[in-house]
Amino acid sequence: MIRSAFRRLPILLTGALLAACLRADAGGGSVRLPLDSGQSEVLRVGALEYRGGVVLSSGTSGFGGLSGLAVAPDGGRMWAVTDRGALVTANLAYDRGGLLSEARSIAVRPLIDSDGKPTEGSRSDSEDLTRLPGGDWVAAFERWHRISLYPGGEEGPVGIPTTLRRPPGLREEAPGNAGIEALAALPDGRLFAIEEGREDRAGSHRAWIGGADGWTQATYRGQAPYRPTGATALPNGDVLVLERRASFLGGFGARIVRVPSGALASTVIEGEELARIEQPLEVDNFEGIAAAPADGGGWNVYVVSDDNFWALQRTLLMMFHLPG
């Protein structure tokens, strides 16, 4: 989530963008999205092949602010957490060519806090979502910094969560709106968490690996001005990290970085850039990333944007293919 003057960006948003917002909102559901609205033949960005995307909308109260993403292994369902402590679910559909074409049955319900009540106020800013190998769900929250463990289930994080032991220094030192934004469940059951951190420290971010039994601290090295906003693990232990930049004049941009599993044992963790999503490609405030096996090998990589509950931003869900 971005809480700054950058949220008020009318000079950066074109009439075409606004029209897309209005078309999506009119009926709810989703509207198909090209990678580059000006050149429909553009289908690649870096090492990734574009495999379709949609603009999501819903008249349901609480929809918006999607900040963390998970997708079912068969690609048929998505779960996302929001800046206001809600869970958004949808069924995903594909055309005959396997391109992401629609999101159906979009629903919103509140996340439950450790007291058994819906999250609210400073406790409701959920920023990432991941699923442990055993089926339980884990969500990361900012402002009231914590990591919550929810019982497993196909409906997503339901029931009363357990608050995990905080990574060292998180509560005392993390900026209120720049705590853990990237959270991935590794194949061995450990969690990999990265702090967004302050803008003036972009490129060097505190990171932790561990969970209920304790944490090991490291540094995640990205590339300024991008800051980490999402993460997802592959079965071999590699992690895909989503980084986002935002500026008043430059608008939004994003990087997708692949961190090899072996790098996670280092005190300084860094990876290789797979793709950079910048204008004139379709881009918004990307904050969530997930991966699922692709037919024929490799991975389908999904990214989702946070519209900050602002009418002139969009909720984009885009899918890319990463070769195996």
mmCIF file of C-alpha atoms in Angstrom:
data_model
loop_
_atom_site.group_PDB
_atom_site.id
_atom_site.type_symbol
_atom_site.label_atom_id
_atom_site.label_comp_id
_atom_site.label_asym_id
_atom_site.label_seq_id
_atom_site.Cartn_x
_atom_site.Cartn_y
_atom_site.Cartn_z
ATOM 1 C CA MET A 1 0.000 0.000 0.000
ATOM 2 C CA ILE A 2 1.225 3.529 -0.777
ATOM 3 C CA ARG A 3 0.331 6.261 1.706
ATOM 4 C CA SER A 4 1.801 9.428 0.221
ATOM 5 C CA ALA A 5 1.080 12.235 -2.188
ATOM 6 C CA PHE A 6 1.745 9.699 -4.931
ATOM 7 C CA ARG A 7 -1.735 8.286 -4.369
ATOM 8 C CA ARG A 8 -3.097 11.465 -5.938
ATOM 9 C CA LEU A 9 -1.762 11.064 -9.470
ATOM 10 C CA PRO A 10 -4.337 12.410 -11.925
ATOM 11 C CA ILE A 11 -1.661 13.964 -14.118
ATOM 12 C CA LEU A 12 -0.138 10.521 -14.684
ATOM 13 C CA LEU A 13 -3.323 8.742 -15.675
ATOM 14 C CA THR A 14 -4.485 8.976 -19.251
ATOM 15 C CA GLY A 15 -8.038 9.110 -20.495
ATOM 16 C CA ALA A 16 -7.635 5.601 -21.880
ATOM 17 C CA LEU A 17 -6.744 4.296 -18.446
ATOM 18 C CA LEU A 18 -9.768 5.988 -16.910
ATOM 19 C CA ALA A 19 -11.989 4.528 -19.608
ATOM 20 C CA ALA A 20 -10.673 1.059 -18.809
ATOM 21 C CA CYS A 21 -11.556 1.600 -15.145
ATOM 22 C CA LEU A 22 -15.081 2.636 -16.009
ATOM 23 C CA ARG A 23 -15.620 -0.309 -18.351
ATOM 24 C CA ALA A 24 -14.463 -2.738 -15.685
ATOM 25 C CA ASP A 25 -16.631 -1.198 -12.970
ATOM 26 C CA ALA A 26 -19.762 -1.084 -15.093
ATOM 27 C CA GLY A 27 -20.560 -4.775 -14.952
ATOM 28 C CA GLY A 28 -18.162 -6.144 -12.382
ATOM 29 C CA GLY A 29 -16.016 -9.221 -12.938
ATOM 30 C CA SER A 30 -13.153 -8.731 -15.364
ATOM 31 C CA VAL A 31 -12.092 -7.171 -18.678
ATOM 32 C CA ARG A 32 -9.292 -8.708 -20.769
ATOM 33 C CA LEU A 33 -6.004 -6.838 -20.845
ATOM 34 C CA PRO A 34 -3.210 -6.827 -23.444
ATOM 35 C CA LEU A 35 0.413 -6.517 -22.348
ATOM 36 C CA ASP A 36 0.811 -3.362 -24.424
ATOM 37 C CA SER A 37 -2.408 -1.590 -25.397
ATOM 38 C CA GLY A 38 -0.606 0.237 -28.212
ATOM 39 C CA GLN A 39 0.973 -2.880 -29.745
ATOM 40 C CA SER A 40 -1.122 -6.019 -29.347
ATOM 41 C CA GLU A 41 1.629 -8.162 -30.865
ATOM 42 C CA VAL A 42 3.942 -7.563 -27.863
ATOM 43 C CA LEU A 43 3.938 -10.844 -25.949
ATOM 44 C CA ARG A 44 7.297 -10.949 -24.147
ATOM 45 C CA VAL A 45 8.969 -9.015 -21.391
ATOM 46 C CA GLY A 46 12.448 -10.125 -20.395
ATOM 47 C CA ALA A 47 12.515 -13.889 -19.821
ATOM 48 C CA LEU A 48 8.729 -14.094 -19.493
ATOM 49 C CA GLU A 49 6.004 -14.719 -22.067
ATOM 50 C CA TYR A 50 2.706 -12.910 -21.511
ATOM 51 C CA ARG A 51 -0.179 -15.345 -21.139
ATOM 52 C CA GLY A 52 -3.113 -13.041 -20.660
ATOM 53 C CA GLY A 53 -4.476 -10.679 -18.078
ATOM 54 C CA VAL A 54 -7.649 -9.053 -16.801
ATOM 55 C CA VAL A 55 -8.796 -5.882 -15.065
ATOM 56 C CA LEU A 56 -10.731 -6.981 -11.979
ATOM 57 C CA SER A 57 -13.696 -5.160 -10.512
ATOM 58 C CA SER A 58 -16.545 -5.904 -8.168
ATOM 59 C CA GLY A 59 -19.433 -4.031 -6.646
ATOM 60 C CA THR A 60 -18.970 -6.020 -3.445
ATOM 61 C CA SER A 61 -18.182 -3.866 -0.430
ATOM 62 C CA GLY A 62 -14.525 -4.083 0.544
ATOM 63 C CA PHE A 63 -13.178 -5.008 -2.896
ATOM 64 C CA GLY A 64 -9.841 -3.350 -3.742
ATOM 65 C CA GLY A 65 -6.393 -2.892 -2.271
ATOM 66 C CA LEU A 66 -5.166 -6.377 -3.265
ATOM 67 C CA SER A 67 -1.684 -6.717 -1.785
ATOM 68 C CA GLY A 68 -0.888 -10.427 -1.516
ATOM 69 C CA LEU A 69 -1.738 -13.290 -3.868
ATOM 70 C CA ALA A 70 -1.990 -17.077 -3.941
ATOM 71 C CA VAL A 71 -3.153 -19.248 -6.858
ATOM 72 C CA ALA A 72 -4.233 -22.907 -6.795
ATOM 73 C CA PRO A 73 -1.814 -25.423 -8.375
ATOM 74 C CA ASP A 74 -4.266 -25.995 -11.240
ATOM 75 C CA GLY A 75 -4.625 -22.238 -11.796
ATOM 76 C CA GLY A 76 -8.370 -22.380 -11.257
ATOM 77 C CA ARG A 77 -8.702 -20.267 -8.129
ATOM 78 C CA MET A 78 -7.071 -17.226 -6.567
ATOM 79 C CA TRP A 79 -6.959 -15.847 -3.050
ATOM 80 C CA ALA A 80 -5.756 -12.336 -2.222
ATOM 81 C CA VAL A 81 -5.512 -10.262 0.952
ATOM 82 C CA THR A 82 -6.234 -6.533 1.048
ATOM 83 C CA ASP A 83 -5.028 -3.408 2.812
ATOM 84 C CA ARG A 84 -8.256 -3.381 4.825
ATOM 85 C CA GLY A 85 -8.035 -6.849 6.263
ATOM 86 C CA ALA A 86 -10.207 -8.743 3.789
ATOM 87 C CA LEU A 87 -9.800 -11.887 1.721
ATOM 88 C CA VAL A 88 -10.777 -11.693 -1.965
ATOM 89 C CA THR A 89 -11.413 -14.947 -3.820
ATOM 90 C CA ALA A 90 -12.218 -15.629 -7.476
ATOM 91 C CA ASN A 91 -12.359 -18.487 -9.969
ATOM 92 C CA LEU A 92 -9.998 -18.040 -12.925
ATOM 93 C CA ALA A 93 -10.879 -19.033 -16.487
ATOM 94 C CA TYR A 94 -8.720 -19.490 -19.592
ATOM 95 C CA ASP A 95 -9.407 -19.465 -23.309
ATOM 96 C CA ARG A 96 -8.681 -22.317 -25.701
ATOM 97 C CA GLY A 97 -5.123 -21.105 -26.097
ATOM 98 C CA GLY A 98 -4.523 -21.256 -22.361
ATOM 99 C CA LEU A 99 -4.544 -17.468 -21.905
ATOM 100 C CA LEU A 100 -5.987 -16.007 -18.726
ATOM 101 C CA SER A 101 -9.302 -14.582 -19.866
ATOM 102 C CA GLU A 102 -11.695 -14.081 -16.954
ATOM 103 C CA ALA A 103 -12.163 -13.957 -13.197
ATOM 104 C CA ARG A 104 -15.550 -15.210 -12.032
ATOM 105 C CA SER A 105 -17.468 -15.351 -8.758
ATOM 106 C CA ILE A 106 -15.420 -12.629 -7.061
ATOM 107 C CA ALA A 107 -16.155 -12.621 -3.324
ATOM 108 C CA VAL A 108 -14.907 -10.628 -0.343
ATOM 109 C CA ARG A 109 -14.956 -11.519 3.352
ATOM 110 C CA PRO A 110 -13.064 -10.231 6.391
ATOM 111 C CA LEU A 111 -9.947 -11.834 7.820
ATOM 112 C CA ILE A 112 -10.345 -12.846 11.454
ATOM 113 C CA ASP A 113 -7.957 -11.557 14.096
ATOM 114 C CA SER A 114 -6.526 -13.495 17.047
ATOM 115 C CA ASP A 115 -9.425 -12.301 19.232
ATOM 116 C CA GLY A 116 -11.937 -14.029 16.966
ATOM 117 C CA LYS A 117 -13.247 -10.758 15.507
ATOM 118 C CA PRO A 118 -12.704 -9.237 12.036
ATOM 119 C CA THR A 119 -9.467 -7.287 11.779
ATOM 120 C CA GLU A 120 -9.946 -3.541 12.020
ATOM 121 C CA GLY A 121 -8.068 -0.266 12.324
ATOM 122 C CA SER A 122 -4.287 -0.442 12.457
ATOM 123 C CA ARG A 123 -4.442 -4.254 12.686
ATOM 124 C CA SER A 124 -6.114 -4.723 9.288
ATOM 125 C CA ASP A 125 -3.318 -3.868 6.811
ATOM 126 C CA SER A 126 -2.612 -7.341 5.336
ATOM 127 C CA GLU A 127 0.196 -7.276 2.780
ATOM 128 C CA ASP A 128 1.025 -10.817 1.652
ATOM 129 C CA LEU A 129 -0.401 -14.313 1.715
ATOM 130 C CA THR A 130 1.238 -17.719 1.333
ATOM 131 C CA ARG A 131 0.330 -21.366 1.945
ATOM 132 C CA LEU A 132 2.517 -23.800 3.865
ATOM 133 C CA PRO A 133 3.212 -27.263 2.427
ATOM 134 C CA GLY A 134 0.844 -28.785 5.000
ATOM 135 C CA GLY A 135 -2.047 -26.594 3.848
ATOM 136 C CA ASP A 136 -2.125 -23.888 6.528
ATOM 137 C CA TRP A 137 -2.179 -20.245 5.457
ATOM 138 C CA VAL A 138 0.105 -17.431 6.587
ATOM 139 C CA ALA A 139 -0.552 -13.700 6.206
ATOM 140 C CA ALA A 140 1.783 -10.773 6.886
ATOM 141 C CA PHE A 141 0.430 -7.511 8.315
ATOM 142 C CA GLU A 142 1.887 -3.994 8.447
ATOM 143 C CA ARG A 143 1.405 -1.098 10.867
ATOM 144 C CA TRP A 144 0.612 -3.566 13.666
ATOM 145 C CA HIS A 145 3.486 -5.733 12.460
ATOM 146 C CA ARG A 146 2.843 -9.458 12.756
ATOM 147 C CA ILE A 147 2.655 -12.771 10.895
ATOM 148 C CA SER A 148 -0.550 -14.741 11.418
ATOM 149 C CA LEU A 149 -0.965 -18.498 10.917
ATOM 150 C CA TYR A 150 -4.452 -19.635 9.858
ATOM 151 C CA PRO A 151 -5.833 -23.195 9.776
ATOM 152 C CA GLY A 152 -5.672 -24.886 6.390
ATOM 153 C CA GLY A 153 -8.590 -25.073 4.000
ATOM 154 C CA GLU A 154 -9.490 -24.617 0.355
ATOM 155 C CA GLU A 155 -11.484 -21.493 1.176
ATOM 156 C CA GLY A 156 -8.295 -19.669 2.178
ATOM 157 C CA PRO A 157 -7.329 -18.362 5.616
ATOM 158 C CA VAL A 158 -10.367 -18.983 7.818
ATOM 159 C CA GLY A 159 -10.862 -19.307 11.542
ATOM 160 C CA ILE A 160 -8.896 -17.763 14.379
ATOM 161 C CA PRO A 161 -5.171 -17.334 13.633
ATOM 162 C CA THR A 162 -2.130 -17.867 15.820
ATOM 163 C CA THR A 163 0.371 -15.015 15.891
ATOM 164 C CA LEU A 164 3.854 -16.327 15.153
ATOM 165 C CA ARG A 165 6.925 -15.120 16.974
ATOM 166 C CA ARG A 166 7.969 -11.850 15.347
ATOM 167 C CA PRO A 167 11.242 -11.660 13.425
ATOM 168 C CA PRO A 168 13.845 -9.828 15.540
ATOM 169 C CA GLY A 169 13.534 -6.049 15.411
ATOM 170 C CA LEU A 170 10.401 -6.011 13.272
ATOM 171 C CA ARG A 171 8.004 -4.452 15.743
ATOM 172 C CA GLU A 172 10.487 -1.975 17.198
ATOM 173 C CA GLU A 173 12.307 -0.845 14.053
ATOM 174 C CA ALA A 174 10.049 -1.276 11.024
ATOM 175 C CA PRO A 175 8.340 1.849 9.660
ATOM 176 C CA GLY A 176 4.586 1.679 10.185
ATOM 177 C CA ASN A 177 3.749 1.304 6.503
ATOM 178 C CA ALA A 178 6.939 -0.383 5.346
ATOM 179 C CA GLY A 179 7.084 -3.671 7.225
ATOM 180 C CA ILE A 180 6.909 -7.177 5.750
ATOM 181 C CA GLU A 181 5.382 -6.933 2.275
ATOM 182 C CA ALA A 182 6.921 -10.077 0.766
ATOM 183 C CA LEU A 183 6.289 -13.503 2.315
ATOM 184 C CA ALA A 184 6.898 -16.934 0.779
ATOM 185 C CA ALA A 185 6.530 -20.457 2.179
ATOM 186 C CA LEU A 186 9.579 -22.542 1.285
ATOM 187 C CA PRO A 187 9.223 -26.255 0.414
ATOM 188 C CA ASP A 188 10.725 -27.266 3.794
ATOM 189 C CA GLY A 189 8.026 -25.319 5.676
ATOM 190 C CA ARG A 190 10.116 -22.306 6.623
ATOM 191 C CA LEU A 191 9.027 -18.788 5.743
ATOM 192 C CA PHE A 192 11.036 -16.220 3.801
ATOM 193 C CA ALA A 193 10.025 -12.669 4.700
ATOM 194 C CA ILE A 194 11.304 -9.353 3.321
ATOM 195 C CA GLU A 195 10.706 -5.896 4.732
ATOM 196 C CA GLU A 196 9.745 -3.178 2.256
ATOM 197 C CA GLY A 197 11.694 -0.599 4.260
ATOM 198 C CA ARG A 198 11.901 3.115 3.819
ATOM 199 C CA GLU A 199 12.201 4.691 0.386
ATOM 200 C CA ASP A 200 15.589 6.218 1.166
ATOM 201 C CA ARG A 201 16.957 2.716 1.846
ATOM 202 C CA ALA A 202 15.630 1.060 -1.293
ATOM 203 C CA GLY A 203 17.924 -1.679 -2.567
ATOM 204 C CA SER A 204 18.890 -3.013 0.870
ATOM 205 C CA HIS A 205 16.144 -4.620 2.943
ATOM 206 C CA ARG A 206 15.988 -6.681 6.094
ATOM 207 C CA ALA A 207 14.952 -10.265 5.469
ATOM 208 C CA TRP A 208 14.283 -13.265 7.691
ATOM 209 C CA ILE A 209 14.015 -17.027 7.251
ATOM 210 C CA GLY A 210 12.280 -19.166 9.860
ATOM 211 C CA GLY A 211 8.927 -19.334 11.561
ATOM 212 C CA ALA A 212 7.454 -20.513 14.826
ATOM 213 C CA ASP A 213 10.796 -21.917 16.019
ATOM 214 C CA GLY A 214 12.692 -18.668 15.465
ATOM 215 C CA TRP A 215 14.267 -16.583 12.736
ATOM 216 C CA THR A 216 17.591 -16.047 11.014
ATOM 217 C CA GLN A 217 18.164 -12.499 9.783
ATOM 218 C CA ALA A 218 19.747 -11.548 6.461
ATOM 219 C CA THR A 219 19.760 -8.696 3.959
ATOM 220 C CA TYR A 220 17.854 -8.814 0.686
ATOM 221 C CA ARG A 221 19.657 -6.828 -1.995
ATOM 222 C CA GLY A 222 17.342 -5.488 -4.671
ATOM 223 C CA GLN A 223 17.742 -2.527 -6.979
ATOM 224 C CA ALA A 224 16.794 1.017 -6.024
ATOM 225 C CA PRO A 225 14.322 2.640 -6.481
ATOM 226 C CA TYR A 226 12.420 -0.673 -6.509
ATOM 227 C CA ARG A 227 11.288 -2.138 -3.180
ATOM 228 C CA PRO A 228 10.012 -5.692 -2.513
ATOM 229 C CA THR A 229 6.232 -6.070 -2.322
ATOM 230 C CA GLY A 230 5.614 -9.792 -2.874
ATOM 231 C CA ALA A 231 7.269 -13.211 -3.024
ATOM 232 C CA THR A 232 6.434 -16.790 -3.949
ATOM 233 C CA ALA A 233 8.476 -19.998 -3.789
ATOM 234 C CA LEU A 234 8.902 -22.662 -6.475
ATOM 235 C CA PRO A 235 9.079 -26.391 -5.562
ATOM 236 C CA ASN A 236 12.862 -26.469 -6.039
ATOM 237 C CA GLY A 237 13.259 -23.781 -3.358
ATOM 238 C CA ASP A 238 13.901 -20.841 -5.682
ATOM 239 C CA VAL A 239 11.946 -17.714 -4.798
ATOM 240 C CA LEU A 240 10.393 -15.165 -7.154
ATOM 241 C CA VAL A 241 10.417 -11.676 -5.645
ATOM 242 C CA LEU A 242 8.222 -8.873 -6.958
ATOM 243 C CA GLU A 243 9.684 -5.375 -6.597
ATOM 244 C CA ARG A 244 7.810 -2.134 -7.226
ATOM 245 C CA ARG A 245 8.818 1.457 -7.737
ATOM 246 C CA ALA A 246 6.523 4.482 -7.509
ATOM 247 C CA SER A 247 7.218 8.152 -8.105
ATOM 248 C CA PHE A 248 5.153 11.233 -8.791
ATOM 249 C CA LEU A 249 6.663 11.858 -12.220
ATOM 250 C CA GLY A 250 7.693 8.336 -13.220
ATOM 251 C CA GLY A 251 4.521 6.505 -12.252
ATOM 252 C CA PHE A 252 4.697 2.806 -11.441
ATOM 253 C CA GLY A 253 7.162 0.143 -12.493
ATOM 254 C CA ALA A 254 7.953 -3.411 -11.408
ATOM 255 C CA ARG A 255 10.701 -6.018 -11.479
ATOM 256 C CA ILE A 256 10.425 -9.782 -11.100
ATOM 257 C CA VAL A 257 13.579 -11.350 -9.640
ATOM 258 C CA ARG A 258 14.460 -15.035 -9.269
ATOM 259 C CA VAL A 259 16.477 -15.875 -6.139
ATOM 260 C CA PRO A 260 18.182 -19.313 -6.328
ATOM 261 C CA SER A 261 17.503 -21.592 -3.372
ATOM 262 C CA GLY A 262 21.204 -21.696 -2.533
ATOM 263 C CA ALA A 263 21.314 -17.932 -2.117
ATOM 264 C CA LEU A 264 18.911 -18.140 0.824
ATOM 265 C CA ALA A 265 21.722 -19.496 3.003
ATOM 266 C CA SER A 266 23.746 -16.283 2.543
ATOM 267 C CA THR A 267 23.739 -13.279 4.827
ATOM 268 C CA VAL A 268 23.193 -11.131 1.732
ATOM 269 C CA ILE A 269 20.492 -12.531 -0.539
ATOM 270 C CA GLU A 270 20.143 -11.430 -4.137
ATOM 271 C CA GLY A 271 18.852 -12.832 -7.390
ATOM 272 C CA GLU A 272 18.651 -12.336 -11.148
ATOM 273 C CA GLU A 273 16.130 -10.075 -12.841
ATOM 274 C CA LEU A 274 13.700 -12.007 -15.044
ATOM 275 C CA ALA A 275 11.599 -9.110 -16.282
ATOM 276 C CA ARG A 276 10.933 -5.427 -15.845
ATOM 277 C CA ILE A 277 7.377 -4.192 -16.390
ATOM 278 C CA GLU A 278 7.397 -0.519 -17.343
ATOM 279 C CA GLN A 279 5.379 1.813 -19.538
ATOM 280 C CA PRO A 280 4.316 1.569 -22.341
ATOM 281 C CA LEU A 281 3.411 -1.902 -21.030
ATOM 282 C CA GLU A 282 0.316 -2.088 -18.874
ATOM 283 C CA VAL A 283 1.491 -1.458 -15.319
ATOM 284 C CA ASP A 284 0.033 -0.365 -12.010
ATOM 285 C CA ASN A 285 0.894 -0.722 -8.341
ATOM 286 C CA PHE A 286 1.957 -4.401 -8.426
ATOM 287 C CA GLU A 287 2.116 -5.894 -4.929
ATOM 288 C CA GLY A 288 1.254 -9.605 -5.156
ATOM 289 C CA ILE A 289 2.877 -12.543 -6.956
ATOM 290 C CA ALA A 290 2.090 -16.263 -7.177
ATOM 291 C CA ALA A 291 3.148 -19.230 -9.323
ATOM 292 C CA ALA A 292 1.489 -22.443 -10.492
ATOM 293 C CA PRO A 293 2.696 -25.304 -12.736
ATOM 294 C CA ALA A 294 2.119 -24.673 -16.439
ATOM 295 C CA ASP A 295 0.881 -27.246 -18.934
ATOM 296 C CA GLY A 296 3.876 -28.455 -20.897
ATOM 297 C CA GLY A 297 6.393 -27.455 -18.236
ATOM 298 C CA GLY A 298 7.611 -24.332 -16.509
ATOM 299 C CA TRP A 299 5.492 -22.020 -14.434
ATOM 300 C CA ASN A 300 2.635 -19.616 -14.803
ATOM 301 C CA VAL A 301 3.548 -16.513 -12.816
ATOM 302 C CA TYR A 302 0.693 -14.225 -11.728
ATOM 303 C CA VAL A 303 1.003 -10.642 -10.505
ATOM 304 C CA VAL A 304 -1.766 -8.476 -9.047
ATOM 305 C CA SER A 305 -1.920 -4.733 -8.423
ATOM 306 C CA ASP A 306 -3.173 -2.745 -5.436
ATOM 307 C CA ASP A 307 -5.505 0.078 -6.487
ATOM 308 C CA ASN A 308 -5.320 1.722 -3.043
ATOM 309 C CA PHE A 309 -9.153 1.899 -3.185
ATOM 310 C CA TRP A 310 -8.714 4.826 -5.559
ATOM 311 C CA ALA A 311 -10.988 5.091 -8.606
ATOM 312 C CA LEU A 312 -8.212 6.172 -10.986
ATOM 313 C CA GLN A 313 -6.077 3.106 -10.333
ATOM 314 C CA ARG A 314 -6.858 -0.422 -11.454
ATOM 315 C CA THR A 315 -6.728 -3.944 -10.089
ATOM 316 C CA LEU A 316 -4.726 -5.802 -12.729
ATOM 317 C CA LEU A 317 -4.190 -9.565 -12.707
ATOM 318 C CA MET A 318 -1.581 -10.627 -15.274
ATOM 319 C CA MET A 319 -0.123 -14.041 -16.068
ATOM 320 C CA PHE A 320 3.287 -14.825 -17.552
ATOM 321 C CA HIS A 321 5.003 -18.089 -18.477
ATOM 322 C CA LEU A 322 8.411 -18.847 -16.991
ATOM 323 C CA PRO A 323 10.188 -21.725 -18.773
ATOM 324 C CA GLY A 324 11.234 -24.651 -16.594
#
